Amino acid sequence: MTKRGNGLGGTPVEIKRTGRPNTWGVRTPLHVNKATGKKERYWIGRDYKTKTAAEKALRDWHSDYEAGKIAPRSDMKLGDWLDKWHNNLRKEGTTVAGYETKIRLHIKPHIGDVKLCEVTDDTLDDLYRMLETAPCPTNAGKPLGAKSVRHIHNILSGALGAAVPKLIPANPAATANPPTGREIRAQERDFPTLDDDGTARFLSSVWEPCGNRACDGGLAHHCLRDAPLWTVYAATGVRRSEALGMKWSLINWAEGSIELGWVVVEEGNTYRLRKLTKDGDANAVIYVDQSVMNVLKWQKERQDAERERLGSAWADHDLVFARDGFKLYRGEAGGPQDPEKVSARWRTLRNRLHLPDDFRIHDWRHSKVTNDLEAGENPVEVSANVRHHSPGYTMARYGHSRKNGARKLAASGANRLGLSSLV
């Protein structure tokens, strides 16, 4: 006669089989499922050959359960968990928007239907390899780069880590194999730069009035409306968002310093003005020459004239590079500019002046750092003025371009050792 359990689980029972020897099965004790909050019990196994084997399986289950190694039984899919995790993120809007794009385009279409409790490090590794090799429609038909895949791994690692231990016992991303730092650096392209002479020619061109009958040198005419903005990018190396968020109240005219307290950032299909948080520095200050201050004073005069011309249509936000009244179809004058429209105007200017096709606004930052280091400036000051986290990063990222300094160092060392007299 087969042995019956007590109905509560936790006791091995003999299961009658037809045409083969009976087996032993065992169920878990009645316990709380952390995923659902309800009490449950289920079969650990039903095909143990002996009662001893079933008892051992039960003891192993108890040990794993107490150690938190038993994954709660849940049918939640990875895609559903990613949506829930993403909706509860407490990060900046730009970061959240970036996460949403990668989850929607690169994670959910491939492994979003996999049960959360069934995601393994092999599942993630297969995803990474596929993204690195398969053509991606949203990347001009090319596979994703190592840096993008690594970012996707970081998103998955954060989401899966938040599911431990309530839904899964361990984070499978911890043992996955995403692209390494070496692989990422190997794919980094050389950014285009302009030397000091090229930058000087560029600035001379953008400050040349159009000469039309209505042109008054830029104070009211639109031909020089962006000249101060391009000058600030080229002369300071600030990011696009930082220049657009500059405020008059944060300029110290006597010290020649500008506090970067605000940025204009894109969030999905819109943009907004918000506090600067990228550098983790509540007092990010750059120092500029008096000539840059003169450019800002010219911009102030032009903006004051524009404010007087528009009257009540101007909504003051204290912005240095506020939106003016030129072709103002929607939005408000005096508010923040659309970063994408600024980039569009830059591309038009770039083509007109025959600059490299891949030269972006951000490449003024690369040019500024490269030219300063080439000129022999103090790397500590160069790093501080572009708000890098350390001079070591600045030298590792840009130091390879210091050919003149490296050659001078090599020549000096050779002269001290008298190498020229050897052969």
mmCIF file of N, CA and C in Angstrom, residues 178-304:
data_model
loop_
_atom_site.group_PDB
_atom_site.id
_atom_site.type_symbol
_atom_site.label_atom_id
_atom_site.label_comp_id
_atom_site.label_asym_id
_atom_site.label_seq_id
_atom_site.Cartn_x
_atom_site.Cartn_y
_atom_site.Cartn_z
ATOM 1 N N PRO A 178 29.843 40.654 -20.384
ATOM 2 C CA PRO A 178 29.623 41.754 -21.326
ATOM 3 C C PRO A 178 30.949 42.189 -21.948
ATOM 4 N N PRO A 179 30.928 43.083 -22.936
ATOM 5 C CA PRO A 179 32.173 43.597 -23.509
ATOM 6 C C PRO A 179 33.059 44.222 -22.443
ATOM 7 N N THR A 180 34.348 44.010 -22.560
ATOM 8 C CA THR A 180 35.298 44.512 -21.577
ATOM 9 C C THR A 180 35.716 45.942 -21.911
ATOM 10 N N GLY A 181 36.371 46.564 -20.950
ATOM 11 C CA GLY A 181 36.875 47.910 -21.184
ATOM 12 C C GLY A 181 37.872 47.962 -22.325
ATOM 13 N N ARG A 182 38.686 46.929 -22.449
ATOM 14 C CA ARG A 182 39.654 46.872 -23.544
ATOM 15 C C ARG A 182 38.944 46.839 -24.896
ATOM 16 N N GLU A 183 37.871 46.052 -24.986
ATOM 17 C CA GLU A 183 37.119 45.973 -26.243
ATOM 18 C C GLU A 183 36.443 47.304 -26.566
ATOM 19 N N ILE A 184 35.966 47.983 -25.532
ATOM 20 C CA ILE A 184 35.331 49.285 -25.744
ATOM 21 C C ILE A 184 36.356 50.301 -26.254
ATOM 22 N N ARG A 185 37.537 50.331 -25.622
ATOM 23 C CA ARG A 185 38.571 51.281 -26.048
ATOM 24 C C ARG A 185 39.052 50.986 -27.460
ATOM 25 N N ALA A 186 39.071 49.706 -27.831
ATOM 26 C CA ALA A 186 39.531 49.344 -29.170
ATOM 27 C C ALA A 186 38.585 49.868 -30.249
ATOM 28 N N GLN A 187 37.322 50.077 -29.912
ATOM 29 C CA GLN A 187 36.354 50.562 -30.893
ATOM 30 C C GLN A 187 36.182 52.079 -30.876
ATOM 31 N N GLU A 188 36.822 52.754 -29.922
ATOM 32 C CA GLU A 188 36.664 54.201 -29.855
ATOM 33 C C GLU A 188 37.313 54.850 -31.071
ATOM 34 N N ARG A 189 36.561 55.695 -31.735
ATOM 35 C CA ARG A 189 37.096 56.361 -32.922
ATOM 36 C C ARG A 189 37.884 57.599 -32.516
ATOM 37 N N ASP A 190 38.806 58.008 -33.371
ATOM 38 C CA ASP A 190 39.526 59.248 -33.135
ATOM 39 C C ASP A 190 38.611 60.418 -33.462
ATOM 40 N N PHE A 191 38.398 61.284 -32.485
ATOM 41 C CA PHE A 191 37.502 62.406 -32.690
ATOM 42 C C PHE A 191 38.206 63.491 -33.508
ATOM 43 N N PRO A 192 37.468 64.168 -34.401
ATOM 44 C CA PRO A 192 38.071 65.255 -35.180
ATOM 45 C C PRO A 192 38.305 66.473 -34.314
ATOM 46 N N THR A 193 39.365 67.196 -34.575
ATOM 47 C CA THR A 193 39.673 68.421 -33.835
ATOM 48 C C THR A 193 40.158 69.497 -34.809
ATOM 49 N N LEU A 194 40.060 70.729 -34.371
ATOM 50 C CA LEU A 194 40.650 71.862 -35.087
ATOM 51 C C LEU A 194 41.769 72.431 -34.229
ATOM 52 N N ASP A 195 42.916 72.710 -34.849
ATOM 53 C CA ASP A 195 44.006 73.321 -34.083
ATOM 54 C C ASP A 195 43.697 74.787 -33.839
ATOM 55 N N ASP A 196 44.603 75.464 -33.150
ATOM 56 C CA ASP A 196 44.347 76.862 -32.792
ATOM 57 C C ASP A 196 44.187 77.750 -34.024
ATOM 58 N N ASP A 197 45.000 77.507 -35.057
ATOM 59 C CA ASP A 197 44.879 78.320 -36.269
ATOM 60 C C ASP A 197 43.527 78.098 -36.939
ATOM 61 N N GLY A 198 43.098 76.833 -37.028
ATOM 62 C CA GLY A 198 41.803 76.546 -37.632
ATOM 63 C C GLY A 198 40.662 77.141 -36.827
ATOM 64 N N THR A 199 40.793 77.121 -35.501
ATOM 65 C CA THR A 199 39.755 77.704 -34.643
ATOM 66 C C THR A 199 39.690 79.216 -34.840
ATOM 67 N N ALA A 200 40.853 79.852 -34.945
ATOM 68 C CA ALA A 200 40.880 81.304 -35.157
ATOM 69 C C ALA A 200 40.220 81.676 -36.481
ATOM 70 N N ARG A 201 40.482 80.896 -37.531
ATOM 71 C CA ARG A 201 39.846 81.169 -38.824
ATOM 72 C C ARG A 201 38.338 80.974 -38.747
ATOM 73 N N PHE A 202 37.914 79.953 -38.011
ATOM 74 C CA PHE A 202 36.486 79.703 -37.840
ATOM 75 C C PHE A 202 35.810 80.882 -37.152
ATOM 76 N N LEU A 203 36.386 81.364 -36.052
ATOM 77 C CA LEU A 203 35.783 82.456 -35.303
ATOM 78 C C LEU A 203 35.752 83.735 -36.140
ATOM 79 N N SER A 204 36.784 83.958 -36.927
ATOM 80 C CA SER A 204 36.798 85.121 -37.800
ATOM 81 C C SER A 204 35.649 85.070 -38.797
ATOM 82 N N SER A 205 35.347 83.871 -39.276
ATOM 83 C CA SER A 205 34.263 83.711 -40.259
ATOM 84 C C SER A 205 32.899 83.935 -39.641
ATOM 85 N N VAL A 206 32.678 83.383 -38.435
ATOM 86 C CA VAL A 206 31.334 83.490 -37.845
ATOM 87 C C VAL A 206 31.034 84.892 -37.351
ATOM 88 N N TRP A 207 32.061 85.717 -37.135
ATOM 89 C CA TRP A 207 31.831 87.090 -36.676
ATOM 90 C C TRP A 207 31.806 88.089 -37.825
ATOM 91 N N GLU A 208 31.803 87.615 -39.047
ATOM 92 C CA GLU A 208 31.755 88.515 -40.190
ATOM 93 C C GLU A 208 30.298 88.813 -40.546
ATOM 94 N N PRO A 209 29.866 90.075 -40.445
ATOM 95 C CA PRO A 209 28.466 90.414 -40.763
ATOM 96 C C PRO A 209 28.139 90.091 -42.216
ATOM 97 N N CYS A 210 26.861 89.844 -42.454
ATOM 98 C CA CYS A 210 26.441 89.445 -43.793
ATOM 99 C C CYS A 210 26.525 90.587 -44.796
ATOM 100 N N GLY A 211 26.444 91.850 -44.329
ATOM 101 C CA GLY A 211 26.559 92.988 -45.223
ATOM 102 C C GLY A 211 25.271 93.364 -45.927
ATOM 103 N N ASN A 212 24.174 92.714 -45.595
ATOM 104 C CA ASN A 212 22.896 93.087 -46.203
ATOM 105 C C ASN A 212 22.467 94.486 -45.764
ATOM 106 N N ARG A 213 21.511 95.061 -46.517
ATOM 107 C CA ARG A 213 21.079 96.430 -46.254
ATOM 108 C C ARG A 213 20.567 96.590 -44.819
ATOM 109 N N ALA A 214 19.879 95.555 -44.304
ATOM 110 C CA ALA A 214 19.294 95.651 -42.965
ATOM 111 C C ALA A 214 20.286 95.282 -41.863
ATOM 112 N N CYS A 215 21.490 94.879 -42.250
ATOM 113 C CA CYS A 215 22.460 94.401 -41.254
ATOM 114 C C CYS A 215 23.023 95.579 -40.466
ATOM 115 N N ASP A 216 22.981 95.475 -39.147
ATOM 116 C CA ASP A 216 23.513 96.524 -38.277
ATOM 117 C C ASP A 216 24.675 96.018 -37.431
ATOM 118 N N GLY A 217 25.331 94.966 -37.904
ATOM 119 C CA GLY A 217 26.438 94.408 -37.133
ATOM 120 C C GLY A 217 26.004 93.372 -36.134
ATOM 121 N N GLY A 218 24.733 92.980 -36.178
ATOM 122 C CA GLY A 218 24.300 91.857 -35.365
ATOM 123 C C GLY A 218 23.402 92.173 -34.210
ATOM 124 N N LEU A 219 23.326 93.409 -33.753
ATOM 125 C CA LEU A 219 22.515 93.693 -32.574
ATOM 126 C C LEU A 219 21.046 93.421 -32.819
ATOM 127 N N ALA A 220 20.561 93.710 -34.016
ATOM 128 C CA ALA A 220 19.167 93.440 -34.325
ATOM 129 C C ALA A 220 19.019 92.453 -35.474
ATOM 130 N N HIS A 221 20.023 92.396 -36.334
ATOM 131 C CA HIS A 221 19.939 91.483 -37.477
ATOM 132 C C HIS A 221 20.327 90.068 -37.041
ATOM 133 N N HIS A 222 19.772 89.070 -37.721
ATOM 134 C CA HIS A 222 19.962 87.690 -37.279
ATOM 135 C C HIS A 222 21.276 87.064 -37.733
ATOM 136 N N CYS A 223 22.078 87.750 -38.547
ATOM 137 C CA CYS A 223 23.244 87.094 -39.137
ATOM 138 C C CYS A 223 24.286 86.698 -38.103
ATOM 139 N N LEU A 224 24.367 87.430 -36.985
ATOM 140 C CA LEU A 224 25.353 87.103 -35.945
ATOM 141 C C LEU A 224 24.698 86.560 -34.684
ATOM 142 N N ARG A 225 23.477 86.078 -34.808
ATOM 143 C CA ARG A 225 22.730 85.651 -33.612
ATOM 144 C C ARG A 225 23.418 84.518 -32.869
ATOM 145 N N ASP A 226 24.142 83.645 -33.579
ATOM 146 C CA ASP A 226 24.787 82.506 -32.925
ATOM 147 C C ASP A 226 26.285 82.682 -32.738
ATOM 148 N N ALA A 227 26.860 83.787 -33.208
ATOM 149 C CA ALA A 227 28.311 83.968 -33.110
ATOM 150 C C ALA A 227 28.816 83.894 -31.665
ATOM 151 N N PRO A 228 28.155 84.530 -30.681
ATOM 152 C CA PRO A 228 28.636 84.388 -29.295
ATOM 153 C C PRO A 228 28.566 82.948 -28.791
ATOM 154 N N LEU A 229 27.531 82.222 -29.196
ATOM 155 C CA LEU A 229 27.387 80.837 -28.745
ATOM 156 C C LEU A 229 28.523 79.978 -29.301
ATOM 157 N N TRP A 230 28.794 80.109 -30.617
ATOM 158 C CA TRP A 230 29.900 79.316 -31.183
ATOM 159 C C TRP A 230 31.226 79.715 -30.541
ATOM 160 N N THR A 231 31.383 80.989 -30.210
ATOM 161 C CA THR A 231 32.630 81.435 -29.573
ATOM 162 C C THR A 231 32.809 80.809 -28.200
ATOM 163 N N VAL A 232 31.740 80.754 -27.436
ATOM 164 C CA VAL A 232 31.825 80.148 -26.104
ATOM 165 C C VAL A 232 32.170 78.665 -26.203
ATOM 166 N N TYR A 233 31.565 77.967 -27.156
ATOM 167 C CA TYR A 233 31.907 76.553 -27.333
ATOM 168 C C TYR A 233 33.386 76.385 -27.651
ATOM 169 N N ALA A 234 33.894 77.174 -28.598
ATOM 170 C CA ALA A 234 35.274 77.008 -29.049
ATOM 171 C C ALA A 234 36.285 77.461 -28.001
ATOM 172 N N ALA A 235 35.943 78.498 -27.241
ATOM 173 C CA ALA A 235 36.911 79.089 -26.308
ATOM 174 C C ALA A 235 36.917 78.427 -24.942
ATOM 175 N N THR A 236 35.823 77.763 -24.552
ATOM 176 C CA THR A 236 35.734 77.206 -23.194
ATOM 177 C C THR A 236 35.659 75.692 -23.157
ATOM 178 N N GLY A 237 35.177 75.057 -24.244
ATOM 179 C CA GLY A 237 35.036 73.605 -24.227
ATOM 180 C C GLY A 237 33.856 73.118 -23.398
ATOM 181 N N VAL A 238 32.877 73.975 -23.137
ATOM 182 C CA VAL A 238 31.703 73.527 -22.380
ATOM 183 C C VAL A 238 30.848 72.615 -23.251
ATOM 184 N N ARG A 239 30.046 71.804 -22.612
ATOM 185 C CA ARG A 239 29.124 70.927 -23.334
ATOM 186 C C ARG A 239 27.971 71.744 -23.920
ATOM 187 N N ARG A 240 27.303 71.174 -24.906
ATOM 188 C CA ARG A 240 26.184 71.872 -25.534
ATOM 189 C C ARG A 240 25.146 72.280 -24.505
ATOM 190 N N SER A 241 24.771 71.348 -23.627
ATOM 191 C CA SER A 241 23.723 71.622 -22.643
ATOM 192 C C SER A 241 24.153 72.686 -21.641
ATOM 193 N N GLU A 242 25.449 72.728 -21.312
ATOM 194 C CA GLU A 242 25.939 73.686 -20.319
ATOM 195 C C GLU A 242 25.899 75.115 -20.850
ATOM 196 N N ALA A 243 26.276 75.309 -22.123
ATOM 197 C CA ALA A 243 26.227 76.651 -22.701
ATOM 198 C C ALA A 243 24.788 77.145 -22.785
ATOM 199 N N LEU A 244 23.877 76.265 -23.197
ATOM 200 C CA LEU A 244 22.479 76.678 -23.324
ATOM 201 C C LEU A 244 21.838 76.969 -21.973
ATOM 202 N N GLY A 245 22.420 76.438 -20.890
ATOM 203 C CA GLY A 245 21.875 76.679 -19.554
ATOM 204 C C GLY A 245 22.572 77.783 -18.779
ATOM 205 N N MET A 246 23.561 78.467 -19.392
ATOM 206 C CA MET A 246 24.252 79.551 -18.692
ATOM 207 C C MET A 246 23.282 80.663 -18.306
ATOM 208 N N LYS A 247 23.476 81.212 -17.099
ATOM 209 C CA LYS A 247 22.610 82.283 -16.612
ATOM 210 C C LYS A 247 23.434 83.523 -16.297
ATOM 211 N N TRP A 248 22.834 84.687 -16.573
ATOM 212 C CA TRP A 248 23.525 85.947 -16.323
ATOM 213 C C TRP A 248 23.877 86.103 -14.848
ATOM 214 N N SER A 249 23.004 85.653 -13.978
ATOM 215 C CA SER A 249 23.224 85.839 -12.537
ATOM 216 C C SER A 249 24.385 85.003 -12.012
ATOM 217 N N LEU A 250 24.841 84.033 -12.796
ATOM 218 C CA LEU A 250 25.940 83.173 -12.347
ATOM 219 C C LEU A 250 27.273 83.559 -12.981
ATOM 220 N N ILE A 251 27.319 84.709 -13.650
ATOM 221 C CA ILE A 251 28.571 85.217 -14.227
ATOM 222 C C ILE A 251 29.182 86.231 -13.261
ATOM 223 N N ASN A 252 30.437 86.006 -12.903
ATOM 224 C CA ASN A 252 31.159 86.946 -12.047
ATOM 225 C C ASN A 252 32.048 87.788 -12.962
ATOM 226 N N TRP A 253 31.593 88.977 -13.274
ATOM 227 C CA TRP A 253 32.299 89.817 -14.250
ATOM 228 C C TRP A 253 33.662 90.248 -13.725
ATOM 229 N N ALA A 254 33.784 90.462 -12.429
ATOM 230 C CA ALA A 254 35.051 90.932 -11.869
ATOM 231 C C ALA A 254 36.116 89.843 -11.879
ATOM 232 N N GLU A 255 35.714 88.608 -11.558
ATOM 233 C CA GLU A 255 36.680 87.507 -11.491
ATOM 234 C C GLU A 255 36.895 86.830 -12.840
ATOM 235 N N GLY A 256 36.016 87.086 -13.798
ATOM 236 C CA GLY A 256 36.120 86.388 -15.078
ATOM 237 C C GLY A 256 35.760 84.918 -14.950
ATOM 238 N N SER A 257 34.743 84.616 -14.156
ATOM 239 C CA SER A 257 34.344 83.226 -13.928
ATOM 240 C C SER A 257 32.861 83.044 -14.247
ATOM 241 N N ILE A 258 32.526 81.814 -14.601
ATOM 242 C CA ILE A 258 31.139 81.463 -14.925
ATOM 243 C C ILE A 258 30.792 80.197 -14.153
ATOM 244 N N GLU A 259 29.743 80.268 -13.358
ATOM 245 C CA GLU A 259 29.272 79.080 -12.650
ATOM 246 C C GLU A 259 28.270 78.338 -13.532
ATOM 247 N N LEU A 260 28.527 77.057 -13.755
ATOM 248 C CA LEU A 260 27.647 76.242 -14.590
ATOM 249 C C LEU A 260 26.652 75.526 -13.688
ATOM 250 N N GLY A 261 25.562 76.202 -13.416
ATOM 251 C CA GLY A 261 24.580 75.648 -12.477
ATOM 252 C C GLY A 261 23.373 75.011 -13.140
ATOM 253 N N TRP A 262 23.194 75.273 -14.461
ATOM 254 C CA TRP A 262 21.995 74.792 -15.147
ATOM 255 C C TRP A 262 22.363 74.228 -16.511
ATOM 256 N N VAL A 263 21.531 73.333 -17.010
ATOM 257 C CA VAL A 263 21.710 72.756 -18.343
ATOM 258 C C VAL A 263 20.350 72.654 -19.020
ATOM 259 N N VAL A 264 20.373 72.664 -20.355
ATOM 260 C CA VAL A 264 19.173 72.403 -21.145
ATOM 261 C C VAL A 264 19.354 71.031 -21.779
ATOM 262 N N VAL A 265 18.489 70.100 -21.436
ATOM 263 C CA VAL A 265 18.667 68.709 -21.843
ATOM 264 C C VAL A 265 17.450 68.235 -22.634
ATOM 265 N N GLU A 266 17.702 67.271 -23.507
ATOM 266 C CA GLU A 266 16.635 66.634 -24.265
ATOM 267 C C GLU A 266 16.080 65.467 -23.460
ATOM 268 N N GLU A 267 14.780 65.327 -23.470
ATOM 269 C CA GLU A 267 14.114 64.196 -22.818
ATOM 270 C C GLU A 267 13.048 63.676 -23.776
ATOM 271 N N GLY A 268 13.383 62.610 -24.482
ATOM 272 C CA GLY A 268 12.469 62.090 -25.485
ATOM 273 C C GLY A 268 12.343 63.070 -26.636
ATOM 274 N N ASN A 269 11.110 63.507 -26.915
ATOM 275 C CA ASN A 269 10.867 64.454 -28.003
ATOM 276 C C ASN A 269 10.766 65.899 -27.518
ATOM 277 N N THR A 270 11.147 66.143 -26.297
ATOM 278 C CA THR A 270 11.075 67.500 -25.762
ATOM 279 C C THR A 270 12.396 67.844 -25.079
ATOM 280 N N TYR A 271 12.437 68.980 -24.418
ATOM 281 C CA TYR A 271 13.643 69.438 -23.738
ATOM 282 C C TYR A 271 13.220 70.311 -22.564
ATOM 283 N N ARG A 272 14.146 70.485 -21.623
ATOM 284 C CA ARG A 272 13.814 71.311 -20.464
ATOM 285 C C ARG A 272 15.081 71.857 -19.818
ATOM 286 N N LEU A 273 14.912 72.882 -19.032
ATOM 287 C CA LEU A 273 15.987 73.493 -18.255
ATOM 288 C C LEU A 273 15.984 72.873 -16.869
ATOM 289 N N ARG A 274 17.133 72.373 -16.429
ATOM 290 C CA ARG A 274 17.209 71.774 -15.098
ATOM 291 C C ARG A 274 18.564 72.051 -14.474
ATOM 292 N N LYS A 275 18.683 71.766 -13.197
ATOM 293 C CA LYS A 275 19.942 71.945 -12.477
ATOM 294 C C LYS A 275 21.002 70.990 -13.028
ATOM 295 N N LEU A 276 22.243 71.441 -12.997
ATOM 296 C CA LEU A 276 23.356 70.606 -13.441
ATOM 297 C C LEU A 276 23.667 69.563 -12.388
ATOM 298 N N THR A 277 23.713 68.292 -12.805
ATOM 299 C CA THR A 277 24.035 67.213 -11.865
ATOM 300 C C THR A 277 25.101 66.281 -12.412
ATOM 301 N N LYS A 278 25.548 66.446 -13.666
ATOM 302 C CA LYS A 278 26.437 65.468 -14.302
ATOM 303 C C LYS A 278 27.742 65.313 -13.544
ATOM 304 N N ASP A 279 28.337 66.422 -13.100
ATOM 305 C CA ASP A 279 29.655 66.341 -12.491
ATOM 306 C C ASP A 279 29.604 66.053 -10.994
ATOM 307 N N GLY A 280 28.401 66.015 -10.434
ATOM 308 C CA GLY A 280 28.310 65.810 -8.999
ATOM 309 C C GLY A 280 28.888 66.992 -8.234
ATOM 310 N N ASP A 281 29.005 68.150 -8.884
ATOM 311 C CA ASP A 281 29.606 69.323 -8.271
ATOM 312 C C ASP A 281 28.573 70.436 -8.257
ATOM 313 N N ALA A 282 28.157 70.850 -7.061
ATOM 314 C CA ALA A 282 27.139 71.881 -6.964
ATOM 315 C C ALA A 282 27.698 73.255 -7.314
ATOM 316 N N ASN A 283 29.003 73.369 -7.510
ATOM 317 C CA ASN A 283 29.620 74.656 -7.776
ATOM 318 C C ASN A 283 30.647 74.503 -8.881
ATOM 319 N N ALA A 284 30.205 74.040 -10.070
ATOM 320 C CA ALA A 284 31.105 73.862 -11.205
ATOM 321 C C ALA A 284 31.398 75.224 -11.809
ATOM 322 N N VAL A 285 32.634 75.687 -11.681
ATOM 323 C CA VAL A 285 33.018 77.030 -12.112
ATOM 324 C C VAL A 285 34.135 76.923 -13.140
ATOM 325 N N ILE A 286 34.017 77.707 -14.232
ATOM 326 C CA ILE A 286 35.094 77.807 -15.207
ATOM 327 C C ILE A 286 35.574 79.250 -15.229
ATOM 328 N N TYR A 287 36.842 79.420 -15.596
ATOM 329 C CA TYR A 287 37.433 80.754 -15.686
ATOM 330 C C TYR A 287 37.759 81.057 -17.133
ATOM 331 N N VAL A 288 37.437 82.266 -17.561
ATOM 332 C CA VAL A 288 37.611 82.644 -18.960
ATOM 333 C C VAL A 288 38.385 83.958 -19.042
ATOM 334 N N ASP A 289 38.886 84.227 -20.242
ATOM 335 C CA ASP A 289 39.638 85.447 -20.494
ATOM 336 C C ASP A 289 38.687 86.640 -20.635
ATOM 337 N N GLN A 290 39.263 87.844 -20.490
ATOM 338 C CA GLN A 290 38.447 89.047 -20.620
ATOM 339 C C GLN A 290 37.829 89.161 -22.006
ATOM 340 N N SER A 291 38.504 88.604 -23.024
ATOM 341 C CA SER A 291 37.953 88.662 -24.378
ATOM 342 C C SER A 291 36.645 87.881 -24.475
ATOM 343 N N VAL A 292 36.546 86.769 -23.741
ATOM 344 C CA VAL A 292 35.295 86.019 -23.718
ATOM 345 C C VAL A 292 34.234 86.814 -22.972
ATOM 346 N N MET A 293 34.635 87.485 -21.905
ATOM 347 C CA MET A 293 33.694 88.342 -21.187
ATOM 348 C C MET A 293 33.164 89.449 -22.098
ATOM 349 N N ASN A 294 34.025 89.990 -22.957
ATOM 350 C CA ASN A 294 33.572 91.021 -23.890
ATOM 351 C C ASN A 294 32.535 90.465 -24.865
ATOM 352 N N VAL A 295 32.737 89.217 -25.286
ATOM 353 C CA VAL A 295 31.752 88.574 -26.161
ATOM 354 C C VAL A 295 30.411 88.444 -25.434
ATOM 355 N N LEU A 296 30.464 88.066 -24.157
ATOM 356 C CA LEU A 296 29.225 87.936 -23.384
ATOM 357 C C LEU A 296 28.552 89.293 -23.174
ATOM 358 N N LYS A 297 29.345 90.353 -23.015
ATOM 359 C CA LYS A 297 28.757 91.692 -22.885
ATOM 360 C C LYS A 297 28.062 92.089 -24.188
ATOM 361 N N TRP A 298 28.663 91.729 -25.329
ATOM 362 C CA TRP A 298 28.031 92.003 -26.623
ATOM 363 C C TRP A 298 26.711 91.242 -26.733
ATOM 364 N N GLN A 299 26.718 89.986 -26.255
ATOM 365 C CA GLN A 299 25.498 89.180 -26.259
ATOM 366 C C GLN A 299 24.434 89.800 -25.362
ATOM 367 N N LYS A 300 24.857 90.374 -24.244
ATOM 368 C CA LYS A 300 23.906 91.032 -23.333
ATOM 369 C C LYS A 300 23.265 92.232 -24.014
ATOM 370 N N GLU A 301 24.060 93.023 -24.725
ATOM 371 C CA GLU A 301 23.515 94.181 -25.432
ATOM 372 C C GLU A 301 22.515 93.730 -26.493
ATOM 373 N N ARG A 302 22.857 92.695 -27.224
ATOM 374 C CA ARG A 302 21.958 92.196 -28.267
ATOM 375 C C ARG A 302 20.657 91.668 -27.652
ATOM 376 N N GLN A 303 20.773 90.941 -26.526
ATOM 377 C CA GLN A 303 19.579 90.392 -25.888
ATOM 378 C C GLN A 303 18.704 91.492 -25.318
ATOM 379 N N ASP A 304 19.328 92.536 -24.763
ATOM 380 C CA ASP A 304 18.538 93.657 -24.233
ATOM 381 C C ASP A 304 17.757 94.342 -25.351
#
